[in-house]
CSV table of C-alpha atoms and ligand atoms in Angstrom, one decimal:
chain,number,residue,atom,x,y,z
A,235,MET,CA,-74.2,6.8,-31.1
A,236,GLU,CA,-71.3,5.8,-28.9
A,237,THR,CA,-71.0,6.4,-25.2
A,238,VAL,CA,-68.0,8.4,-23.9
A,239,VAL,CA,-67.0,8.8,-20.2
A,240,SER,CA,-64.3,11.1,-18.9
A,241,GLY,CA,-63.3,12.1,-15.4
A,242,ILE,CA,-61.0,14.5,-13.6
A,243,ARG,CA,-60.0,14.1,-9.9
A,244,SER,CA,-61.0,17.0,-7.7
A,245,THR,CA,-57.6,17.5,-6.2
A,246,GLY,CA,-57.3,21.1,-7.4
A,247,LYS,CA,-57.4,23.5,-10.3
A,248,LEU,CA,-57.0,22.1,-13.9
A,249,HIS,CA,-53.7,22.6,-15.6
A,250,LEU,CA,-52.8,22.6,-19.3
A,251,GLY,CA,-52.1,18.9,-19.2
A,252,ASN,CA,-55.7,18.1,-18.0
A,253,TYR,CA,-57.1,20.5,-20.6
A,254,PHE,CA,-55.2,19.1,-23.6
A,255,GLY,CA,-55.3,15.5,-22.4
A,256,ALA,CA,-58.9,15.2,-21.3
A,257,VAL,CA,-61.1,18.2,-22.2
A,258,LYS,CA,-60.2,20.4,-25.2
A,259,ASN,CA,-60.9,18.3,-28.2
A,260,PHE,CA,-63.6,16.3,-26.4
A,261,VAL,CA,-65.9,19.2,-26.1
A,262,LYS,CA,-66.4,18.7,-29.8
A,263,MET,CA,-67.7,15.2,-29.3
A,264,GLN,CA,-70.7,16.2,-27.3
A,265,HIS,CA,-73.1,16.6,-30.1
A,266,ASP,CA,-72.3,13.3,-31.8
A,267,ASN,CA,-71.9,11.0,-28.8
A,268,ASN,CA,-73.6,10.2,-25.5
A,269,CYS,CA,-71.1,12.0,-23.3
A,270,TYR,CA,-70.6,11.8,-19.5
A,271,PHE,CA,-68.1,14.1,-17.9
A,272,PHE,CA,-67.7,13.8,-14.1
A,273,ILE,CA,-65.7,15.1,-11.2
A,274,ALA,CA,-64.0,12.3,-9.4
A,275,ASP,CA,-64.4,13.3,-5.8
A,276,TYR,CA,-64.5,9.8,-4.3
A,277,HIS,CA,-61.1,9.3,-5.9
A,278,SER,CA,-59.8,12.5,-4.3
A,279,LEU,CA,-60.3,11.0,-0.8
A,280,THR,CA,-57.1,9.0,-1.2
A,281,THR,CA,-55.3,12.2,-0.3
A,282,HIS,CA,-57.5,12.9,2.8
A,283,PRO,CA,-58.8,16.4,1.9
A,284,LYS,CA,-60.6,18.5,4.6
A,285,PRO,CA,-64.3,18.8,3.8
A,286,GLU,CA,-64.0,22.5,2.9
A,287,ASP,CA,-61.1,21.8,0.5
A,288,LEU,CA,-63.0,18.9,-1.0
A,289,GLN,CA,-66.0,21.2,-1.7
A,290,ARG,CA,-63.9,24.0,-3.1
A,291,ASN,CA,-62.0,21.7,-5.4
A,292,VAL,CA,-65.2,20.0,-6.7
A,293,ARG,CA,-66.6,23.4,-7.4
A,294,GLN,CA,-63.4,24.6,-9.2
A,295,VAL,CA,-63.3,21.6,-11.5
A,296,LEU,CA,-67.0,22.0,-12.3
A,297,VAL,CA,-66.5,25.7,-13.2
A,298,GLU,CA,-63.4,24.8,-15.3
A,299,TYR,CA,-65.3,22.0,-17.2
A,300,LEU,CA,-68.0,24.5,-18.0
A,301,ALA,CA,-65.5,27.2,-18.9
A,302,ALA,CA,-63.9,24.8,-21.4
A,303,GLY,CA,-67.2,24.4,-23.2
A,304,ILE,CA,-68.9,21.4,-21.8
A,305,ASP,CA,-72.6,22.0,-22.3
A,306,PRO,CA,-74.6,20.5,-19.4
A,307,GLU,CA,-77.7,20.4,-21.5
A,308,VAL,CA,-76.1,18.3,-24.1
A,309,SER,CA,-73.7,16.2,-22.1
A,310,THR,CA,-74.1,14.7,-18.6
A,311,LEU,CA,-71.8,16.7,-16.3
A,312,TYR,CA,-71.9,15.3,-12.7
A,313,ILE,CA,-70.2,14.8,-9.5
A,314,GLN,CA,-69.0,11.2,-8.9
A,315,SER,CA,-70.4,11.0,-5.4
A,316,ASP,CA,-73.9,12.1,-6.6
A,317,LEU,CA,-74.0,8.7,-8.3
A,318,PRO,CA,-73.7,6.4,-5.3
A,319,GLU,CA,-74.4,3.4,-7.5
A,320,VAL,CA,-70.8,3.6,-8.7
A,321,ALA,CA,-69.7,2.7,-5.2
A,322,GLU,CA,-71.9,-0.4,-5.4
A,323,LEU,CA,-70.4,-1.4,-8.7
A,324,TYR,CA,-66.9,-0.8,-7.4
A,325,LEU,CA,-67.6,-3.1,-4.5
A,326,LEU,CA,-68.9,-5.8,-6.8
A,327,LEU,CA,-65.9,-5.4,-9.2
A,328,ASN,CA,-63.5,-5.6,-6.3
A,329,MET,CA,-64.5,-9.2,-5.7
A,330,ASN,CA,-62.8,-10.2,-8.9
A,331,ALA,CA,-60.0,-7.8,-9.1
A,332,TYR,CA,-56.8,-9.5,-7.8
A,333,VAL,CA,-54.4,-7.9,-5.4
A,334,GLY,CA,-51.4,-9.0,-7.4
A,335,GLU,CA,-52.6,-7.2,-10.6
A,336,LEU,CA,-53.5,-4.1,-8.6
A,337,GLU,CA,-50.1,-4.0,-6.9
A,338,ARG,CA,-48.4,-4.1,-10.3
A,339,SER,CA,-50.1,-0.9,-11.6
A,340,THR,CA,-47.6,1.8,-12.2
A,341,SER,CA,-49.8,4.5,-10.6
A,342,PHE,CA,-50.0,2.5,-7.4
A,343,LYS,CA,-46.2,2.0,-7.4
A,344,ASP,CA,-45.8,5.8,-7.9
A,345,LYS,CA,-48.2,6.6,-5.1
A,346,ILE,CA,-46.5,4.4,-2.6
A,347,ARG,CA,-43.3,6.2,-3.3
A,348,GLU,CA,-45.0,9.7,-3.2
A,349,GLN,CA,-47.2,9.2,-0.1
A,350,LYS,CA,-45.3,6.6,2.0
A,351,ASP,CA,-47.2,7.4,5.2
A,352,ASN,CA,-50.7,7.1,3.6
A,353,VAL,CA,-50.7,3.9,1.5
A,354,ASN,CA,-54.4,3.3,1.9
A,355,ALA,CA,-56.5,0.5,0.3
A,356,GLY,CA,-58.3,3.2,-1.8
A,357,LEU,CA,-55.0,3.7,-3.7
A,358,LEU,CA,-54.7,0.0,-4.4
A,359,THR,CA,-58.2,-0.3,-5.7
A,360,TYR,CA,-58.2,3.1,-7.5
A,361,PRO,CA,-58.3,1.4,-10.9
A,362,VAL,CA,-61.3,-0.6,-9.9
A,363,LEU,CA,-63.3,2.5,-9.0
A,364,MET,CA,-62.1,4.0,-12.2
A,365,ALA,CA,-63.4,0.9,-14.1
A,366,ALA,CA,-66.7,1.3,-12.3
A,367,ASP,CA,-66.9,4.9,-13.4
A,368,ILE,CA,-66.5,3.9,-17.0
A,369,ILE,CA,-68.5,0.8,-17.3
A,370,ILE,CA,-71.4,2.1,-15.2
A,371,HIS,CA,-72.4,3.9,-18.4
A,372,LYS,CA,-71.2,1.1,-20.6
A,373,ALA,CA,-68.8,3.5,-22.3
A,374,HIS,CA,-67.0,2.7,-25.5
A,375,LYS,CA,-64.5,5.6,-25.5
A,376,VAL,CA,-62.6,7.3,-22.7
A,377,PRO,CA,-60.8,10.5,-23.4
A,378,VAL,CA,-57.7,10.5,-21.3
A,379,GLY,CA,-54.1,11.5,-21.3
A,380,LYS,CA,-51.2,9.0,-21.8
A,381,ASP,CA,-50.8,8.5,-18.0
A,382,GLN,CA,-54.2,6.7,-17.8
A,383,GLU,CA,-53.5,4.1,-20.5
A,384,GLN,CA,-52.8,1.4,-18.1
A,385,HIS,CA,-55.9,2.1,-16.1
A,386,LEU,CA,-57.9,1.6,-19.3
A,387,GLU,CA,-56.2,-1.7,-19.9
A,388,MET,CA,-57.3,-2.7,-16.4
A,389,THR,CA,-60.8,-1.6,-17.0
A,390,ARG,CA,-60.9,-3.9,-20.1
A,391,THR,CA,-59.6,-6.7,-17.9
A,392,PHE,CA,-62.3,-6.2,-15.3
A,393,SER,CA,-65.1,-5.9,-17.9
A,394,ASN,CA,-64.0,-9.0,-19.8
A,395,ARG,CA,-63.6,-10.9,-16.6
A,396,PHE,CA,-67.1,-10.1,-15.5
A,397,ASN,CA,-68.5,-11.1,-18.9
A,398,ARG,CA,-66.6,-14.4,-18.8
A,399,MET,CA,-67.5,-15.1,-15.2
A,400,TYR,CA,-71.2,-14.7,-15.7
A,401,GLU,CA,-71.2,-15.9,-19.4
A,402,VAL,CA,-72.8,-12.6,-20.6
A,403,GLU,CA,-71.9,-10.0,-23.2
A,404,PHE,CA,-72.8,-7.2,-20.9
A,405,PHE,CA,-70.0,-4.7,-20.7
A,406,PRO,CA,-68.3,-3.3,-23.8
A,407,GLU,CA,-64.5,-3.0,-24.0
A,408,PRO,CA,-63.7,0.7,-23.5
A,409,VAL,CA,-60.7,2.2,-25.1
A,410,ALA,CA,-58.6,5.2,-24.2
A,411,TYR,CA,-59.3,7.7,-26.9
A,412,ASN,CA,-57.9,10.8,-28.5
A,413,PHE,CA,-59.4,11.2,-32.0
A,414,GLY,CA,-57.4,8.4,-33.5
A,415,GLU,CA,-54.1,10.1,-32.5
A,416,SER,CA,-51.8,8.9,-29.9
A,417,LEU,CA,-52.6,9.9,-26.3
A,418,ILE,CA,-51.2,13.2,-25.1
A,419,LYS,CA,-48.7,13.9,-22.4
A,420,ILE,CA,-48.0,17.6,-21.6
A,421,PRO,CA,-44.7,17.9,-19.8
A,422,GLY,CA,-43.9,20.0,-16.8
A,423,LEU,CA,-42.0,23.3,-16.7
A,424,ASP,CA,-39.5,21.8,-14.3
A,425,GLY,CA,-37.9,19.4,-16.8
A,426,SER,CA,-40.1,16.5,-15.7
A,427,MET,CA,-41.9,14.4,-18.2
A,428,LYS,CA,-45.4,15.3,-16.9
A,429,MET,CA,-47.3,18.3,-15.9
A,430,GLY,CA,-49.2,17.2,-12.8
A,431,LYS,CA,-51.1,18.5,-9.8
A,432,SER,CA,-49.1,16.6,-7.3
A,433,GLU,CA,-45.7,17.6,-8.7
A,434,SER,CA,-44.0,20.2,-6.6
A,435,GLY,CA,-42.9,23.7,-7.3
A,436,ASN,CA,-42.7,25.2,-10.7
A,437,ASN,CA,-44.3,22.4,-12.7
A,438,ALA,CA,-47.8,23.2,-13.8
A,439,ILE,CA,-49.6,26.1,-15.5
A,440,TYR,CA,-53.2,26.3,-14.4
A,441,LEU,CA,-56.0,27.5,-16.6
A,442,SER,CA,-56.9,30.0,-13.9
A,443,ASP,CA,-53.4,31.4,-13.4
A,444,SER,CA,-53.2,35.1,-13.9
A,445,PRO,CA,-51.0,36.5,-16.7
A,446,GLU,CA,-48.4,37.6,-14.2
A,447,ILE,CA,-48.2,34.2,-12.6
A,448,ILE,CA,-48.0,32.5,-16.1
A,449,SER,CA,-45.1,34.8,-17.0
A,450,LYS,CA,-43.3,34.2,-13.8
A,451,LYS,CA,-43.6,30.4,-14.1
A,452,VAL,CA,-42.6,30.3,-17.7
A,453,MET,CA,-39.6,32.6,-17.2
A,454,ARG,CA,-38.5,30.4,-14.4
A,455,ALA,CA,-38.8,27.2,-16.4
A,456,VAL,CA,-35.7,25.0,-16.4
A,457,THR,CA,-33.3,25.4,-19.4
A,458,ASP,CA,-29.8,24.3,-20.1
A,459,ALA,CA,-26.8,26.5,-21.2
A,460,GLY,CA,-27.9,26.4,-24.8
A,461,PRO,CA,-27.0,24.5,-28.0
A,462,THR,CA,-23.4,24.4,-29.0
A,463,GLU,CA,-23.6,22.3,-32.2
A,464,MET,CA,-25.8,22.8,-35.2
A,465,ASN,CA,-28.9,20.5,-35.2
A,466,GLN,CA,-28.0,18.9,-31.9
A,467,LYS,CA,-30.5,16.8,-30.0
A,468,MET,CA,-32.5,18.9,-27.5
A,469,PRO,CA,-32.2,18.0,-23.8
A,470,GLN,CA,-35.4,17.0,-22.2
A,471,GLU,CA,-36.2,20.3,-20.5
A,472,ILE,CA,-36.0,22.2,-23.8
A,473,GLU,CA,-37.9,19.6,-25.7
A,474,ASN,CA,-40.6,20.0,-23.0
A,475,LEU,CA,-40.9,23.7,-23.6
A,476,PHE,CA,-41.3,23.1,-27.3
A,477,VAL,CA,-44.1,20.5,-26.7
A,478,ILE,CA,-45.9,23.1,-24.6
A,479,MET,CA,-45.3,25.7,-27.3
A,480,LYS,CA,-46.7,23.4,-30.0
A,481,SER,CA,-50.0,23.1,-28.0
A,482,VAL,CA,-50.5,26.9,-27.7
A,483,SER,CA,-48.6,28.7,-30.5
A,484,SER,CA,-48.8,28.8,-34.3
A,485,ASN,CA,-46.8,26.3,-36.3
A,486,ASP,CA,-44.8,29.3,-37.7
A,487,MET,CA,-43.8,30.4,-34.3
A,488,VAL,CA,-42.7,26.9,-33.3
A,489,GLU,CA,-40.7,26.5,-36.5
A,490,HIS,CA,-39.1,29.9,-36.0
A,491,PHE,CA,-37.7,28.9,-32.6
A,492,GLN,CA,-36.8,25.4,-33.7
A,493,ASN,CA,-34.7,26.9,-36.6
A,494,LEU,CA,-33.0,29.3,-34.1
A,495,TYR,CA,-32.2,26.3,-31.9
A,496,ASN,CA,-30.8,24.3,-34.8
A,497,ARG,CA,-28.6,27.2,-35.8
A,498,CYS,CA,-27.4,27.7,-32.1
A,499,GLU,CA,-28.9,31.2,-32.2
A,500,ILE,CA,-31.8,30.7,-29.8
A,501,ARG,CA,-32.0,33.1,-26.8
A,502,TYR,CA,-34.0,31.3,-24.1
A,503,GLY,CA,-35.1,34.6,-22.7
A,504,ASP,CA,-36.9,35.5,-26.0
A,505,PHE,CA,-38.2,32.0,-26.4
A,506,LYS,CA,-39.7,31.9,-23.0
A,507,LYS,CA,-41.2,35.4,-23.3
A,508,GLN,CA,-42.9,34.3,-26.5
A,509,LEU,CA,-44.1,31.1,-24.9
A,510,ALA,CA,-45.5,33.0,-21.9
A,511,GLU,CA,-47.3,35.4,-24.2
A,512,ASP,CA,-48.9,32.6,-26.2
A,513,VAL,CA,-50.0,30.7,-23.1
A,514,ILE,CA,-51.5,33.9,-21.8
A,515,LYS,CA,-53.3,34.5,-25.0
A,516,PHE,CA,-54.5,30.9,-25.3
A,517,THR,CA,-55.8,30.8,-21.7
A,518,GLU,CA,-57.4,34.2,-21.6
A,519,PRO,CA,-60.9,33.3,-22.8
A,520,LEU,CA,-60.9,30.4,-20.3
A,521,ARG,CA,-59.8,32.6,-17.5
A,522,GLU,CA,-62.6,35.1,-18.2
A,523,LYS,CA,-65.2,32.4,-18.3
A,524,ILE,CA,-63.8,30.8,-15.1
A,525,LEU,CA,-64.3,34.1,-13.3
A,526,GLU,CA,-67.7,34.7,-14.7
A,527,LEU,CA,-69.0,31.2,-13.8
A,528,SER,CA,-67.4,31.2,-10.3
A,529,ALA,CA,-69.7,34.0,-9.4
A,530,ASP,CA,-72.9,32.2,-10.5
A,531,ASP,CA,-73.9,29.9,-7.6
A,532,THR,CA,-77.4,29.5,-8.8
A,533,TYR,CA,-76.4,28.3,-12.2
A,534,LEU,CA,-73.8,25.9,-10.8
A,535,LYS,CA,-76.3,24.4,-8.4
A,536,LYS,CA,-78.7,23.9,-11.3
A,537,VAL,CA,-76.0,22.1,-13.3
A,538,VAL,CA,-75.1,19.8,-10.5
A,539,LYS,CA,-78.7,18.8,-9.9
A,540,MET,CA,-79.4,18.2,-13.6
A,541,GLY,CA,-76.2,16.2,-13.9
A,542,ALA,CA,-76.9,14.0,-10.9
A,543,GLU,CA,-80.4,13.1,-12.2
A,544,LYS,CA,-79.1,12.2,-15.7
A,545,ALA,CA,-76.2,10.2,-14.4
A,546,ARG,CA,-78.4,8.3,-11.9
A,547,GLU,CA,-80.8,7.3,-14.6
A,548,SER,CA,-78.0,5.6,-16.6
A,549,GLY,CA,-76.1,4.3,-13.5
A,550,ARG,CA,-79.1,2.8,-11.8
A,551,LYS,CA,-80.1,0.9,-14.8
A,552,THR,CA,-76.7,-0.7,-15.2
A,553,VAL,CA,-76.3,-1.6,-11.5
A,554,SER,CA,-79.8,-3.1,-11.4
A,555,GLU,CA,-78.9,-5.3,-14.4
A,556,VAL,CA,-75.5,-6.2,-12.8
A,557,ARG,CA,-77.2,-7.2,-9.6
A,558,GLU,CA,-79.6,-9.5,-11.5
A,559,ILE,CA,-76.7,-11.1,-13.5
A,560,ILE,CA,-74.8,-11.8,-10.2
A,561,GLY,CA,-77.9,-13.3,-8.6
A,562,PHE,CA,-79.1,-10.5,-6.3
A,563,ASN,CA,-82.6,-8.9,-6.5
A,564,PRO,CA,-82.6,-6.3,-9.2
A,565,ARG,CA,-83.6,-2.8,-8.2
B,173,TYM,P1,-56.4,13.3,-13.2
B,173,TYM,O1,-57.3,14.2,-12.5
B,173,TYM,O2,-55.1,13.0,-12.7
B,173,TYM,O3,-56.3,13.8,-14.7
B,173,TYM,C1,-57.5,14.1,-15.4
B,173,TYM,C2,-57.2,13.9,-16.9
B,173,TYM,O4,-56.1,14.7,-17.3
B,173,TYM,C3,-55.1,13.9,-18.0
B,173,TYM,N1,-53.8,14.5,-17.7
B,173,TYM,C4,-52.9,14.8,-18.7
B,173,TYM,N2,-53.0,14.7,-20.0
B,173,TYM,C5,-51.9,15.1,-20.7
B,173,TYM,N3,-50.8,15.6,-20.1
B,173,TYM,C6,-50.7,15.7,-18.8
B,173,TYM,N4,-49.6,16.2,-18.2
B,173,TYM,C7,-51.8,15.3,-18.0
B,173,TYM,N5,-52.0,15.3,-16.7
B,173,TYM,C8,-53.3,14.7,-16.5
B,173,TYM,C9,-55.3,12.5,-17.4
B,173,TYM,O5,-54.8,11.6,-18.3
B,173,TYM,C10,-56.8,12.5,-17.2
B,173,TYM,O6,-57.4,12.1,-18.4
B,173,TYM,N6,-57.9,8.6,-12.7
B,173,TYM,C11,-58.2,9.9,-13.3
B,173,TYM,C12,-59.6,10.4,-13.0
B,173,TYM,C13,-60.7,9.4,-13.3
B,173,TYM,C14,-61.1,9.0,-14.6
B,173,TYM,C15,-62.1,8.0,-14.4
B,173,TYM,C16,-60.8,9.4,-15.9
B,173,TYM,C17,-61.4,8.7,-12.4
B,173,TYM,N7,-62.3,7.9,-13.0
B,173,TYM,C18,-62.8,7.4,-15.4
B,173,TYM,C19,-61.5,8.8,-17.0
B,173,TYM,C20,-62.5,7.8,-16.7
B,173,TYM,C21,-57.2,10.9,-12.8
B,173,TYM,O7,-56.6,10.8,-11.8
B,173,TYM,O8,-57.2,11.9,-13.6
């Protein structure tokens, strides 16, 4: 049985990108693998949330993980900060992570552009904490979207470096995983290449968005003036809408609109109306479960407690062994 670790930052509600990139198909893996799903609340501190926002966001991600079908009895579903051993492993790994390699990470370069007045050390060492999250359970596979590929490469670097440094075969080499297919990137509605929480304006569709909001967002999605030549190449913003449609609609529906596009007969109003309808239909069961679970505090508390216990059992063992390898007293 292989070990699988997946995380989502608690910086807000989950959007379709998070769902398709890191949750949907992986719910299926639960029964055949040793799965850990966690809410990365330490990571969310890089944006300096207020305590009440932090708590609300953690709860929201927990509810949405459960609504998507993660079974806390089968998998280990936990909050990152309930496993403080991860902070110790992060500290230990930081000693052999080099500033130069951290500065070269694309996500760090993006962040210093996005949050110029808050370039904290947590942003620089973000990939080290992420590596600690993964290797604390000695994971083999990490279900993630395309944007996390480089972080996984860095995780392998840190694991291998640790093994080499202490001449051990301790940490496995975890790989970014998507059922043997290439990693997924769901684009935004605003013509940008990625649906994301930190993108501004009309970019993301959230799992908890109401049908009215979904309709409004999709109808406002960026489009061009329309094709003028048969079979012409699609501009990015139109291709993006087709990528979203492929994830929620039937193949026949996608093909129908692709044919209309190729014959220059597409009417974007109809196309978007259909897309909105299909997104609404797709997200409806999730939305219902989100509402139901949100009202059940007792159950959520039970899940959190159970998850913390299971995660700590595995995390403590790894960190104790790491301490011993390094030369500290084991725990
Ligand atoms: P976060 O919270 O930004 O995203 C969570 C997961 O969703 C995926 N994702 C997408 N996939 C496809 N298309 C998109 N538009 C899209 N947007 C986001 C991300 O690839 C990710 O898998 N650093 C992580 C959280 C994390 C983590 C970990 C993940 C911390 N430690 C350990 C895995 C293992 C992050 O910021 O994800």
